[in-house]
XYZ file of C-alpha atoms in Angstrom:
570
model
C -98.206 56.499 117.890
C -95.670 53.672 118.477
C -98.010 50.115 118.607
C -95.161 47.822 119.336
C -91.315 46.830 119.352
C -90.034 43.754 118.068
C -86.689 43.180 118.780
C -84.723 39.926 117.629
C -80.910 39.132 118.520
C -80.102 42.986 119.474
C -77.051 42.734 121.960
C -78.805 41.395 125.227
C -81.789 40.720 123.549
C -82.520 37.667 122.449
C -86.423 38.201 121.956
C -88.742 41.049 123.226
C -92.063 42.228 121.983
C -92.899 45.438 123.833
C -96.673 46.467 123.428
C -97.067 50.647 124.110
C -100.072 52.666 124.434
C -100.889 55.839 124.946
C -100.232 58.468 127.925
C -96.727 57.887 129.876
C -94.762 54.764 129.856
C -92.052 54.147 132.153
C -88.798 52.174 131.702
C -87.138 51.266 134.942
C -84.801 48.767 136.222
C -81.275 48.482 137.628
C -78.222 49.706 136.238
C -77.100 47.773 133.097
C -80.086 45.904 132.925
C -80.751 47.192 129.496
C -83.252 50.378 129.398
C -80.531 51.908 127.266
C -80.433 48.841 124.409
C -84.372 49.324 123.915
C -83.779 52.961 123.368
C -80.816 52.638 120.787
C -83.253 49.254 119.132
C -85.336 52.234 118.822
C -83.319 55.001 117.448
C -82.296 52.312 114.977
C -85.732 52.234 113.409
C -85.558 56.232 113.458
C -82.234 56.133 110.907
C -79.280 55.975 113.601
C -76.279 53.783 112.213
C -76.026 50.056 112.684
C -72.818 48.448 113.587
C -72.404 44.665 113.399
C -71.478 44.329 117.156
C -74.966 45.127 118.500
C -75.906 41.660 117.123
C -75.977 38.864 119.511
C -73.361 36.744 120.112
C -73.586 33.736 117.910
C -76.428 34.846 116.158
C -75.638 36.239 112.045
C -78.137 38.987 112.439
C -80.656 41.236 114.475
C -83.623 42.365 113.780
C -85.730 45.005 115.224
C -89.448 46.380 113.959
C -91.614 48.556 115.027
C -95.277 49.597 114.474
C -96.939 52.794 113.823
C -100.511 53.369 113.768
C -100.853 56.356 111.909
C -104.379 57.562 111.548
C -103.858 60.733 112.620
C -100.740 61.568 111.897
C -101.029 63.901 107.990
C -97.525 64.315 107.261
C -96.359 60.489 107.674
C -99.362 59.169 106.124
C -98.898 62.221 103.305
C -95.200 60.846 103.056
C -95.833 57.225 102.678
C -98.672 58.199 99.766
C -95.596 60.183 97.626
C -93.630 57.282 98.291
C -96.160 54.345 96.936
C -95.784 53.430 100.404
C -98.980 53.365 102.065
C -100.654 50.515 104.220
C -103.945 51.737 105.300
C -103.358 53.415 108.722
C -100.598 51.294 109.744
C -96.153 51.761 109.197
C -93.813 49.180 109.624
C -90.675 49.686 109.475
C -88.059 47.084 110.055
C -84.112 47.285 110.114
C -82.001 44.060 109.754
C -78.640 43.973 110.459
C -76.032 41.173 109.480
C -72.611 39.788 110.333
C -71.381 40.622 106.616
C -71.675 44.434 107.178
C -75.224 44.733 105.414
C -78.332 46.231 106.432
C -81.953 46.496 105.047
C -84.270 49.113 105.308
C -88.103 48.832 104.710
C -91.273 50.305 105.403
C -94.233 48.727 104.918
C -92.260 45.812 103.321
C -90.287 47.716 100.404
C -86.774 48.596 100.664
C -85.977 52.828 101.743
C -82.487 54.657 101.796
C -81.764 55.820 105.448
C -81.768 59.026 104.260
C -85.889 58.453 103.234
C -86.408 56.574 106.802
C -84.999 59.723 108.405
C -87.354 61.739 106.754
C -90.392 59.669 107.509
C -89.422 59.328 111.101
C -88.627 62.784 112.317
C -92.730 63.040 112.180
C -93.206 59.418 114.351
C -90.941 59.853 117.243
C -88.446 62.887 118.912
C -85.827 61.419 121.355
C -84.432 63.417 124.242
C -81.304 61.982 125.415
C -80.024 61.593 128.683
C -77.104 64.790 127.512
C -79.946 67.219 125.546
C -79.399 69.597 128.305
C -75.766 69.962 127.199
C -77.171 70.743 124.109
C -78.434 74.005 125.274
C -74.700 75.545 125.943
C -74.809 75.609 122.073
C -75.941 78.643 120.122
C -77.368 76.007 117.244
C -79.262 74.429 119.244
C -80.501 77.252 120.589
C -81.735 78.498 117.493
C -83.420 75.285 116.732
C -85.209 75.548 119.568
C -86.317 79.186 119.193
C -87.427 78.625 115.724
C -89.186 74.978 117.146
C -91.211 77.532 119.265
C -91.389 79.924 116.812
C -92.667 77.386 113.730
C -90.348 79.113 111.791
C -88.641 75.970 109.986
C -89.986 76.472 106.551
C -89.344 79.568 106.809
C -85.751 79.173 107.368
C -85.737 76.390 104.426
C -86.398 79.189 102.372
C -83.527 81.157 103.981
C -80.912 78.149 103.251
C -82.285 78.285 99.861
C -81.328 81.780 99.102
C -78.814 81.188 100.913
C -76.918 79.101 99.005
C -78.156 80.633 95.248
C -76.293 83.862 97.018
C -73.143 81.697 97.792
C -73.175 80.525 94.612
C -73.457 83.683 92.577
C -71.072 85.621 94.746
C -68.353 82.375 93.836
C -69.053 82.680 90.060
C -68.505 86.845 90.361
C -65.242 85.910 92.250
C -64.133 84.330 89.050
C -64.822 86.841 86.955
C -63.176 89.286 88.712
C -60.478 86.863 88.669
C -60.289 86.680 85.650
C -60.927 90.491 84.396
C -57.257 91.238 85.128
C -55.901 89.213 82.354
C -59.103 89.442 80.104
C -57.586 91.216 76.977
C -54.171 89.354 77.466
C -56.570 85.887 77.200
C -58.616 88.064 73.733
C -55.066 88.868 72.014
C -53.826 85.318 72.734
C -57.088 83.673 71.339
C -57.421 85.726 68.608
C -54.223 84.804 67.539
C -54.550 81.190 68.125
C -58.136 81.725 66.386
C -56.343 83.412 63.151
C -53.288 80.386 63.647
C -56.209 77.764 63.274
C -58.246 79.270 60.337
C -55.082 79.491 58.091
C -54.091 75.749 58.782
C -56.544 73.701 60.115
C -59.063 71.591 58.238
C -61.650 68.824 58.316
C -60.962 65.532 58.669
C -61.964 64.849 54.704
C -59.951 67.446 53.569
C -56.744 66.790 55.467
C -57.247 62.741 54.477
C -57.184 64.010 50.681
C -54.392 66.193 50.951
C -52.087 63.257 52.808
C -53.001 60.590 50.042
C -52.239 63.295 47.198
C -48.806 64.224 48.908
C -48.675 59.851 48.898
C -49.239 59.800 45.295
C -46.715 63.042 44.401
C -44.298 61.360 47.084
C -43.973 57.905 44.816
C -45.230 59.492 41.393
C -41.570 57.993 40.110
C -42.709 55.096 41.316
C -46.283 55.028 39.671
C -44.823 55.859 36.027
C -42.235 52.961 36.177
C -44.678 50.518 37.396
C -47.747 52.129 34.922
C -45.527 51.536 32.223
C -43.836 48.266 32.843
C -47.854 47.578 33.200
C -48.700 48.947 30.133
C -46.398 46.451 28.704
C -47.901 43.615 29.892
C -51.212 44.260 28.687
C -50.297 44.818 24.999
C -46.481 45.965 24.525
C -43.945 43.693 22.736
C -46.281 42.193 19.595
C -46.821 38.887 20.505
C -45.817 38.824 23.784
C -48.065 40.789 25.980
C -51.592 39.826 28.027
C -54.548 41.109 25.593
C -51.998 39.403 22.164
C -52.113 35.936 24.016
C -55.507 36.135 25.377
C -56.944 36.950 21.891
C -55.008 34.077 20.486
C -56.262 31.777 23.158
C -60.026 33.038 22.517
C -59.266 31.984 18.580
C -58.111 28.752 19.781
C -61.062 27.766 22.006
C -63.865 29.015 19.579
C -62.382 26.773 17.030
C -62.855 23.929 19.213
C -65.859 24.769 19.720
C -67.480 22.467 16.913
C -65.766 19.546 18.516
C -66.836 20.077 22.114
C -69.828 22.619 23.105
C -68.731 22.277 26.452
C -66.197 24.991 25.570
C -68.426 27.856 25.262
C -68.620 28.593 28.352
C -64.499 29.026 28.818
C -64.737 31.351 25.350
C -66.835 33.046 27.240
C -64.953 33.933 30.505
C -62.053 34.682 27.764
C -63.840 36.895 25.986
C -64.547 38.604 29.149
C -61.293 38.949 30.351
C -60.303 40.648 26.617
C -62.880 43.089 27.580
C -61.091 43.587 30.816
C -57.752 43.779 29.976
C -58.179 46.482 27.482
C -60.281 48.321 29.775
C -57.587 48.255 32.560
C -55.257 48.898 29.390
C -56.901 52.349 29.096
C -57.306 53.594 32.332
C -53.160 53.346 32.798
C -52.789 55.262 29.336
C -55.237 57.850 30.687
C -53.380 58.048 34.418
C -49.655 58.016 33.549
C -49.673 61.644 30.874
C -50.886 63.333 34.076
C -48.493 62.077 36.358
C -45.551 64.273 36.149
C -43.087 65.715 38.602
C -44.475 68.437 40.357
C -41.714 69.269 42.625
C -43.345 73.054 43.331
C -47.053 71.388 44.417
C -45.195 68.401 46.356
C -42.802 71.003 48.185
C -46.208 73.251 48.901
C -47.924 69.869 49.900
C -45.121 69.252 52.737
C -45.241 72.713 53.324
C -49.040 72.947 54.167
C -49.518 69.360 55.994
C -45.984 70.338 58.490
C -47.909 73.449 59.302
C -51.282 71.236 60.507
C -49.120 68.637 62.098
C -47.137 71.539 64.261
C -49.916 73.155 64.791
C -51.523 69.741 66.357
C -48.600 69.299 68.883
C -49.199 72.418 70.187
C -52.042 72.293 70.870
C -51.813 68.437 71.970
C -54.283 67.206 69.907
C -54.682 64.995 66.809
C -54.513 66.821 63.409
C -58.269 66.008 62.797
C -59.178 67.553 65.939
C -57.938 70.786 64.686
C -61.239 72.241 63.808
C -62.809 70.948 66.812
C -60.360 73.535 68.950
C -61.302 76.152 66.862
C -64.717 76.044 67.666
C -63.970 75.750 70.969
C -61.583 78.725 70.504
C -63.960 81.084 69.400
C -66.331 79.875 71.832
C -64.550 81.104 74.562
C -63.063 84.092 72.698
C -67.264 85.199 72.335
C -67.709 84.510 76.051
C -64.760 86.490 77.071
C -65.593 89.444 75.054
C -69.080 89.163 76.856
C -68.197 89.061 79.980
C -69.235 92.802 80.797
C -72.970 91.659 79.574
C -72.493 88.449 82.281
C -71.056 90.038 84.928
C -73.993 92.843 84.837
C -76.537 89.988 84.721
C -75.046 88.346 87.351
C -74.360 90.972 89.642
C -78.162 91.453 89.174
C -79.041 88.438 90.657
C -76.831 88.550 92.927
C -78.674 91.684 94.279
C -81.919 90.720 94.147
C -81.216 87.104 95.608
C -79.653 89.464 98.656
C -82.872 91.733 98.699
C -85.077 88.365 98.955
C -83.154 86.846 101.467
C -83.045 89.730 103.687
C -86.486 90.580 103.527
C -87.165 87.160 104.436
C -84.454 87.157 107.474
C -86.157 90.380 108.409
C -89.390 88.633 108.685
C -87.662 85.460 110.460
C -86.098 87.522 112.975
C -89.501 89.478 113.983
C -91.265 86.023 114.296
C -88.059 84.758 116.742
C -88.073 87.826 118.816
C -92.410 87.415 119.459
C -91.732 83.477 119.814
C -88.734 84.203 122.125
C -90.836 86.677 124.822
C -93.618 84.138 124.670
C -91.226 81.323 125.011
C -89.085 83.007 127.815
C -91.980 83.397 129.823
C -93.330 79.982 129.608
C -89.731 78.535 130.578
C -89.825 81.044 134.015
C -92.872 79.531 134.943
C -91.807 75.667 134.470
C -88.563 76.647 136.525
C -90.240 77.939 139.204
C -92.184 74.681 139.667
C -88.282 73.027 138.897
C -87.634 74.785 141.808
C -86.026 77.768 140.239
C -87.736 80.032 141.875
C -85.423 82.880 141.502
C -84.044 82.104 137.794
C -84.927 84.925 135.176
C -84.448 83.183 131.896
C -84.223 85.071 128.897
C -84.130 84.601 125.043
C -81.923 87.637 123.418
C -82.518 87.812 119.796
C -80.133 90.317 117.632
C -80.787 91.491 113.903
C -77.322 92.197 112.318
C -78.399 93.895 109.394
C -74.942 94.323 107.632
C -73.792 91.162 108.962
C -72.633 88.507 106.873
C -75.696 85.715 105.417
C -75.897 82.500 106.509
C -78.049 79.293 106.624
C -79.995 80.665 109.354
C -80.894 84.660 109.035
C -78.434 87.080 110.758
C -79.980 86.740 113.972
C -77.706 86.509 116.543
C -79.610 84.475 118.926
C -78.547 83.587 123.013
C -80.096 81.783 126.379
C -79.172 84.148 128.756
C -80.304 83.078 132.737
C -79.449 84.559 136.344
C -80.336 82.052 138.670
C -80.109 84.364 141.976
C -81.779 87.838 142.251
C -79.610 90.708 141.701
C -77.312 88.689 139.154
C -76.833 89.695 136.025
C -77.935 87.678 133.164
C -75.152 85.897 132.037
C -74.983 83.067 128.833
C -76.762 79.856 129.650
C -72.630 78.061 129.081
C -71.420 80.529 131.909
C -74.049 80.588 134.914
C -75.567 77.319 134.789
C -74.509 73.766 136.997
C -75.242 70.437 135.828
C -78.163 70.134 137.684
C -79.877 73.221 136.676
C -79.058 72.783 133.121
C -80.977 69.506 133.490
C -83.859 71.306 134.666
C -83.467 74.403 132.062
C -83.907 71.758 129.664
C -86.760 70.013 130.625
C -88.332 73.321 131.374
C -87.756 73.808 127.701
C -88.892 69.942 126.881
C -92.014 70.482 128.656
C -92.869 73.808 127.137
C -92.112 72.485 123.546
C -93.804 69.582 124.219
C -97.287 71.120 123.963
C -97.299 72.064 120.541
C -94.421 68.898 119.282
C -96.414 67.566 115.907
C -94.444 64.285 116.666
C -96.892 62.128 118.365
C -94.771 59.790 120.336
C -91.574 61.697 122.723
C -88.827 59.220 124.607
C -87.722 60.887 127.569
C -84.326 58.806 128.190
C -83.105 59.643 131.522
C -83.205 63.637 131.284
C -84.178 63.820 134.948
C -80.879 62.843 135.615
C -79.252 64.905 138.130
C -82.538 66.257 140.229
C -84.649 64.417 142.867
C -87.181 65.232 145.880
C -90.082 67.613 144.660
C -88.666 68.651 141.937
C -88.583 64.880 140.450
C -91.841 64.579 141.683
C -92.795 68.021 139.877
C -91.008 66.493 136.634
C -92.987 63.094 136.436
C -96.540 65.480 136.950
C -94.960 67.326 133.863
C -94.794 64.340 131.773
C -97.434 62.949 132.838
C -99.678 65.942 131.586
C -97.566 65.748 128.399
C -98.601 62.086 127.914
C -102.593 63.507 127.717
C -101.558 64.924 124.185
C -98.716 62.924 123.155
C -97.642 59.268 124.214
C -94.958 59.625 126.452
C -92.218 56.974 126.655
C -89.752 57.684 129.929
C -86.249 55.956 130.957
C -85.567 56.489 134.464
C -84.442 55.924 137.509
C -86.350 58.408 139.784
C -89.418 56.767 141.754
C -90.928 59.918 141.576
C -91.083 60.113 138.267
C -92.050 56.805 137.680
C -94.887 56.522 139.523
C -96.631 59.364 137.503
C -96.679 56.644 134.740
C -100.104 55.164 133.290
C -97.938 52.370 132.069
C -95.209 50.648 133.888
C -92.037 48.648 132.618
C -89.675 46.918 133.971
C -86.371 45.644 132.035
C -84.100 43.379 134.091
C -81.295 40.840 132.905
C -81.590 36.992 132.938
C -78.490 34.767 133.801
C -78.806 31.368 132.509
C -76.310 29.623 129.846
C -75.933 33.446 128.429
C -77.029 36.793 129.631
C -80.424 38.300 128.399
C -82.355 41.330 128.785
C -85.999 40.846 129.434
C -89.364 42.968 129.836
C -92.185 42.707 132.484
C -95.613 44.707 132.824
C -96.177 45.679 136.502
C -99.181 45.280 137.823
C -99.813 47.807 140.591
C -98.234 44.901 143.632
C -95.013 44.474 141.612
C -95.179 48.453 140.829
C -95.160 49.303 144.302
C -92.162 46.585 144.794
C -90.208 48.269 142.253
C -90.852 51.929 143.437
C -90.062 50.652 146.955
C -86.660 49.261 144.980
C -86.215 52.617 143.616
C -86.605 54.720 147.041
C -84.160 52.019 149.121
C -81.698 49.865 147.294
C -81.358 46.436 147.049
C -83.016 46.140 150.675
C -86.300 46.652 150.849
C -88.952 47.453 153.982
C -92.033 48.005 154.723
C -91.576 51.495 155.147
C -90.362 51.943 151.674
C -93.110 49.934 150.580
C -95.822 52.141 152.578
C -93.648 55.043 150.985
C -94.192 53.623 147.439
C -97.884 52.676 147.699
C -98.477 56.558 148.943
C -96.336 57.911 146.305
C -98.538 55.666 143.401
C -101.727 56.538 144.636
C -100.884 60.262 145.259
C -99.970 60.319 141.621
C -103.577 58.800 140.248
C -105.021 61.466 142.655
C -103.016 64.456 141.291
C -103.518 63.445 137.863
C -107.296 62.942 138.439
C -107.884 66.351 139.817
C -105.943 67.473 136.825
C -108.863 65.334 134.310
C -111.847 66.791 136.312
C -110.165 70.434 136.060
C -109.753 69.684 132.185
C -113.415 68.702 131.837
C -114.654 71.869 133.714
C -112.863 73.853 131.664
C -114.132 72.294 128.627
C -117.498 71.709 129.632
């Protein structure tokens, strides 16, 4: 259940720690006094979005944090264990919100997405809103309701799930389809390009040595002129060539040599270069008889690299990438030709995913049509003591067989109500005034209530629009909720507050600046602010009599309801 609610610099809240316990809680006060800001501090902590105005004026961030004791709650403490998250019975989650736009998240003291704190907190706290009974004009929410009732929720996760696998296969059998029209024209045109590619195309190495031999036939003029002017360097003209004078400059040296040993070492290198100079002398006489004009294996040469390089701007690649495309070429050329074999193995799937999913929506829709008699009959009951006497609600619950899937099943699933005898039931949108949807839906509240996992329900002002009896009726209901659950209640109905265990009031404080502040009633300043609640501004000691009767009439009635509880039970 919820232990506590810090809240720091939230819009008219400067500071507030707000202790809770269990049973029903009640939040009153005057209009604008700020019920609604501890409610939206709240849904903060549950996920909702934060937006950089709710912090206070002159402050650079809010801060709000709340406290969970979590004994026995399984799937929040089973969440926080996957998570590395756990804190012996305890969760604390805190959001912080600053001027720059940024926000953190953390539980137990280590950052979470929102998408993470969403999921931990749907099994903490449910919030009604003060418009949930417009909700009900909504076939959705209808069906979330129904399947609430019906505990039917993993049962339609498995539904989404084939759900989408059949959306998915029926897509990718679109586009074969698609694409069977054209399928040969696509073969023929990639066999060609195939049979294009293997005449021309080749690897990288290969086309690198073709371009430098077309190079060398290109300036083989070149290479004989040069070779042989070379060639007569080295050891031409007798006399007057490289390897002549370098010999005669080794003879030179070595006959120094006698005179100055130093000299050795320059024999040496000139020895060397001899040696080097007749090699290189050698290799050129070897090259040059094989270099002749070719013009027949040049032309072929041009021939053969023009075809790669056209065949590259087709297909708007780079000539090495050649062979690349014709792997992925045949590629597709083998997965168009089995395309018969895919479809078949697809369409298989496909039929079988269909066959699961409407076994399963077959099995959803007999658990929503039990859940839905059950569920109708419960409602009837909590109208009558609404004051709806004469209201037949109903829960209509259609199989479509041969309709089309969706998330949900192919139920077709209505509220239908006649709130006078002899009327026709007619959709919940059509029949029903503000005031008895508000009732509808706390009939519904009330009934789901009883089996709600979620251990801690805010009730924020969903009484609105009733009053009398029927208030009074609504605050009993809560109140018997809050034995099971711990009941936190917005409102501005006397009669439903004073069914409360625990009793709240928010009011503003007008200083320098505005703030919103909280008070625990004890049972004299209760009865003031029921008296408030019955007569205005004004107050008398009629209202106050009127007040006093009104709390203690509550402890009474819920009394009688503990002692019936314990016969039962005992």
């Amino acid at each position: 259940m919820l232990q506590s609610l810090d809240i720091r610099n939230y819009v008219l809240v400067e500071q507030c720690h707000l202790e809770l316990f269990d049973g029903m809680t009640v939040l009153t006060g005057e209009t604008g006094a700020g019920k609604s800001i501890l409610v939206d501090a709240l849904g903060l902590i549950l996920g909702a979005r934060a937006e950089q105005n709710c912090i206070r004026r002159g402050c650079e961030k809010a801060e709000i944090a709340a406290t969970f004791l979590i004994q026995n709650n399984p799937p929040a403490l089973d969440w926080l264990r996957l998570h590395d998250l756990e804190t012996e019975d305890v969760c604390i989650i805190r959001r912080v919100i600053s001027r720059e736009g940024r926000t953190r998240t953390l539980v137990n003291g280590r950052p979470v997405s929102i998408q993470e704190l969403k999921t931990l907190t749907c099994w903490l706290v449910d919030i009604q809103g003060q418009h949930a009974h417009q909700q009900l004009l909504h076939k959705d929410h209808q069906r979330l309701l129904l399947d609430a009732a019906a505990k039917q929720q993993a049962q339609i996760l498995k539904i989404k799930q084939l759900y989408s696998q059949w959306q998915t296969l029926t897509t990718e059998l679109k586009e074969l389809d698609r694409s069977d029209s054209n399928q040969l024209d696509q073969i023929e045109v990639l066999k060609y390009q195939i049979q294009e590619l293997r005449q021309s195309a080749v690897s990288t190495e290969d086309l690198n040595l073709l371009e430098q031999k077309h190079k060398r036939l290109t300036h083989q003029q070149e290479i004989l002129t040069a070779g042989h002017e070379a060639l007569e360097y080295l050891g031409g003209s007798e006399g007057n060539n490289a390897i002549d004078a370098t010999h005669d400059a080794q003879q030179l040296v070595h006959s120094l040599l006698e005179y100055e040993p130093k000299l050795q070492e320059c024999l040496n290198c000139l020895q060397s270069a001899s040696i080097q100079l007749e090699e290189a002398q050698q290799e050129l006489r070897a090259l040059l008889p094989d270099i002749e004009e070719d013009h027949s294996e040049l032309a072929q040469l041009d021939s053969q690299l023009q075809a790669i390089y056209d065949l590259a701007r087709k297909h708007r690649i780079a000539p090495h990438q050649l062979m690349s495309q014709l792997d992925s070429l045949e590629q597709a050329l083998t997965r168009l030709q089995s395309l018969d074999e895919i479809r078949f193995t697809k369409q298989q799937a496909l039929n079988e995913t269909l066959n699961a999913y409407q076994k399963l929506a077959k099995k959803a829709y007999q658990a929503r049509s039990k859940a839905a008699k059950k569920l109708a009959g419960q409602i009837n009951q909590e109208l009558a003591d609404l004051g709806l006497q004469h209201a037949q609600f109903e829960i209509r619950v259609e199989f479509k067989e041969q309709g089309q899937p969706s998330a949900t099943g192919l139920d077709d699933i209505q509220f239908l109500v006649s709130t006078n005898p002899g009327q026709p039931l007619q959709a919940l949108s059509q029949i029903a005034s503000g005031g008895e949807l508000s009732r509808f839906s706390l009939a519904i509240q009330t009934v789901l209530a009883t089996d709600n996992a979620v251990p801690t329900l805010i009730f924020d002002e969903v009484d609105t629009g009733i009053g009398g009896a029927v208030a009074e009726m609504v605050g009993q209901k809560m109140q018997r909720i809050g034995r099971d659950h711990q009941v936190v209640c917005v409102t501005h109905l006397a009669q439903v507050a004073a069914q409360a265990k625990q009793h709240l009031l928010v009011h503003k404080s007008v200083d320098q600046d505005t703030t919103t502040q909280l008070e625990y009633l004890t049972d004299t300043l209760r009865i003031e602010e029921l008296a408030r609640m019955l007569g205005g501004a004004k107050l008398t000691q009629h209202t106050r009599t009127h007040a006093e009767e009104m709390l203690t009439a509550a402890r009474e009635e819920a009394l009688n309801h503990d002692n019936q509880d314990t016969s039962r039970t005992g």
